Tab-separated table of C-alpha atoms in Angstrom:
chain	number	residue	atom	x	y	z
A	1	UNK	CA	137.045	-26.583	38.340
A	2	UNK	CA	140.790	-27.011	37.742
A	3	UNK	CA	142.191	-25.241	34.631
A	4	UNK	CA	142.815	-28.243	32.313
A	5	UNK	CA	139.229	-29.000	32.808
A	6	UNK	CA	138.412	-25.990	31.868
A	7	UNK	CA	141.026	-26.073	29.034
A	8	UNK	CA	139.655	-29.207	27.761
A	9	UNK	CA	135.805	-27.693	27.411
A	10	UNK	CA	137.282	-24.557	25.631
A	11	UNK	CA	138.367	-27.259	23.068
A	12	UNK	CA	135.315	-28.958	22.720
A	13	UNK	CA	133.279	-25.919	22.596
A	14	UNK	CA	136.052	-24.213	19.485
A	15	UNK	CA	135.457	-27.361	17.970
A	16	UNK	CA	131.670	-27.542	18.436
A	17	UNK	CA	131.414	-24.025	16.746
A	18	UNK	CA	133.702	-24.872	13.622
A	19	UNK	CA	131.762	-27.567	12.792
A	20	UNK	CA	128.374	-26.521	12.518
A	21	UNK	CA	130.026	-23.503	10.272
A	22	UNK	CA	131.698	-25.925	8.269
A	23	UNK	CA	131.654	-25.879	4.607
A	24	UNK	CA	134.652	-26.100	1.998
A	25	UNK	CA	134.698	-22.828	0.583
A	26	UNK	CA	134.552	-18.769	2.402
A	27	UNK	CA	130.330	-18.513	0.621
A	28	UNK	CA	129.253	-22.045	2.209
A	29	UNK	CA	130.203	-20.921	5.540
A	30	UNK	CA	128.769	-17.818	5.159
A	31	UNK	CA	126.064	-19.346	3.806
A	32	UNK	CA	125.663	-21.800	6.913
A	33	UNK	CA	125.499	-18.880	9.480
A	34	UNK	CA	123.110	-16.977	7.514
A	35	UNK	CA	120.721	-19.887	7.910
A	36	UNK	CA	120.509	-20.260	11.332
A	37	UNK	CA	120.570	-16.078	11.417
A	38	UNK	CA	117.728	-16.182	9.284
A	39	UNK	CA	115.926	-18.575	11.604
A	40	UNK	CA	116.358	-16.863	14.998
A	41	UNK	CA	119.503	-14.473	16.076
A	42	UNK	CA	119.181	-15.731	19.245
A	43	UNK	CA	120.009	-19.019	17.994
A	44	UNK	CA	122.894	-17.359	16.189
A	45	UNK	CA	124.218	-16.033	19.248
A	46	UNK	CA	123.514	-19.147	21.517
A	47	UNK	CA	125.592	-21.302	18.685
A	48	UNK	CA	128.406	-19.091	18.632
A	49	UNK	CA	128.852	-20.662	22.756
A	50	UNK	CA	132.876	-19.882	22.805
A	51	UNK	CA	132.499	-16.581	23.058
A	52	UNK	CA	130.195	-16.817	25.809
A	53	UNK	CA	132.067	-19.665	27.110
A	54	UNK	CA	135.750	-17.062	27.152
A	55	UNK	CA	133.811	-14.318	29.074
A	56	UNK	CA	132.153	-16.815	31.376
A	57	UNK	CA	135.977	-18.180	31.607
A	58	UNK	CA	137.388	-14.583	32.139
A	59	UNK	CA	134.760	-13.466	35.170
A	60	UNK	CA	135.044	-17.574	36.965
A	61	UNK	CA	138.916	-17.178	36.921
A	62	UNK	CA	138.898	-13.197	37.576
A	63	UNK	CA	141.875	-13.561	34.855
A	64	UNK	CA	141.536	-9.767	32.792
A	65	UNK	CA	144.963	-10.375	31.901
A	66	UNK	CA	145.952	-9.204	27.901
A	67	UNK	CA	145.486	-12.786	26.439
A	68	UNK	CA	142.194	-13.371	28.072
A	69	UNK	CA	141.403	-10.162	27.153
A	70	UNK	CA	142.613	-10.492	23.661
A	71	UNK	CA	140.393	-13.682	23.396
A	72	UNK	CA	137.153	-11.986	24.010
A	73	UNK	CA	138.046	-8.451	21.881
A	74	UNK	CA	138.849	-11.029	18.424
A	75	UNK	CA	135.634	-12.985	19.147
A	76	UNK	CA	133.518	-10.128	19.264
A	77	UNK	CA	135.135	-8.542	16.574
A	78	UNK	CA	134.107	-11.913	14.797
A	79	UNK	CA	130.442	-12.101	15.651
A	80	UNK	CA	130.298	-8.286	14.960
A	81	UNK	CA	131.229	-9.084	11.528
A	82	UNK	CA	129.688	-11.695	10.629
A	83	UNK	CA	126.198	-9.934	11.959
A	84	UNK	CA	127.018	-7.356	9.414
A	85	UNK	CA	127.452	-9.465	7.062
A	86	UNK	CA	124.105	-11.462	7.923
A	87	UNK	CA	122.547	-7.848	7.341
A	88	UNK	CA	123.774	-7.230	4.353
A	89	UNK	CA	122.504	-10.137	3.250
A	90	UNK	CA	118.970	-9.861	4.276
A	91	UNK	CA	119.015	-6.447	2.921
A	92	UNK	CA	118.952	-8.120	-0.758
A	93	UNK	CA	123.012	-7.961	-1.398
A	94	UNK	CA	124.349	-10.940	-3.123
A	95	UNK	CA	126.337	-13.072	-1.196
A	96	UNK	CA	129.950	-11.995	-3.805
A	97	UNK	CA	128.538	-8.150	-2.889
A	98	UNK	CA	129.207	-8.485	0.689
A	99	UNK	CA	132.641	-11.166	0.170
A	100	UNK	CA	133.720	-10.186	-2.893
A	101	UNK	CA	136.541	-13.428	-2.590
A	102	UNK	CA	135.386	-16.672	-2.025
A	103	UNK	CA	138.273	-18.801	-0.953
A	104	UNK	CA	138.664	-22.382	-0.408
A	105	UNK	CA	138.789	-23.200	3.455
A	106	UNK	CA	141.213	-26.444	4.328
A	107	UNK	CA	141.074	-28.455	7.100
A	108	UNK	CA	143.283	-26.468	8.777
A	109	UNK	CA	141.982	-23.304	8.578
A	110	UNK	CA	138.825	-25.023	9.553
A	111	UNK	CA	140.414	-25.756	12.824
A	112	UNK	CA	142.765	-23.399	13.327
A	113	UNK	CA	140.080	-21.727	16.024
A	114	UNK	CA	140.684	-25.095	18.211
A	115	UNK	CA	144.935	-24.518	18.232
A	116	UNK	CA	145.030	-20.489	18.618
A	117	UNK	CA	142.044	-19.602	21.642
A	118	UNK	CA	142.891	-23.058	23.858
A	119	UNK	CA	146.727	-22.290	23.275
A	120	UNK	CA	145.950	-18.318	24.416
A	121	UNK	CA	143.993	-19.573	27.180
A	122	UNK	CA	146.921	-21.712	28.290
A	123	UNK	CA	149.182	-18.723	28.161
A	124	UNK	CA	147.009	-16.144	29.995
A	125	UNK	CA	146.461	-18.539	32.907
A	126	UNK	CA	150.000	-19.539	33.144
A	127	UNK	CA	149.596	-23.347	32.293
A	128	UNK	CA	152.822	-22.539	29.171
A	129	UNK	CA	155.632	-20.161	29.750
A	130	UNK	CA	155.332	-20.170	33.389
């Protein structure tokens, strides 16, 4: 598979995973994931596919490179969180107990997923600032 191919499905999966999140404010989105946490993790894990889809990426293209790297290390550090969070929660805490801010989330920050991983992706495998 050539690498816009591969550039193109990074897309569609980023985009796939911000929009079964999505929700207008910080609580609905946390809300959202705790749903399908509370359902089956291994749903949880399956619908958070990017991740698996960068370390998939990152073993096809034998690319361990910083940006690659960097690509996997934030999206763990993402699903590590959020499963902490989804803990808390089914502990009994109250949803402003484990976010204490609940902040509006624009379109933009919606999305900004789909514009910062494909454009790393580009950079580690040399497709911008080559």
């Amino acid at each position: 598979m050539d690498l816009y191919s591969l550039l193109l499905l990074f897309i569609a999966v980023e985009l796939f995973e911000s929009n079964w999140q999505k929700h207008d404010n910080l609580y609905g989105l946390i809300y959202n994931n705790y749903q399908i946490y509370k359902k089956n993790i291994f749903l949880y894990f399956i619908l958070h596919a990017s991740f698996f889809y960068a370390l998939a990426v990152t073993i096809y293209l034998n690319n361990f490179n910083f940006w690659m790297l960097s690509i996997i290390g934030i999206k763990f550090l993402d699903m590590a969180f959020k499963i902490n969070m989804m803990q808390k929660l089914s502990s009994g805490l109250e949803i402003h107990e484990v976010m204490p801010i609940n902040i509006k989330i624009t379109t933009f920050f919606r999305y900004f997923n789909v514009l910062i991983y494909p454009a790393s992706f580009a950079i580690a495998n040399g497709m911008i600032f080559n």
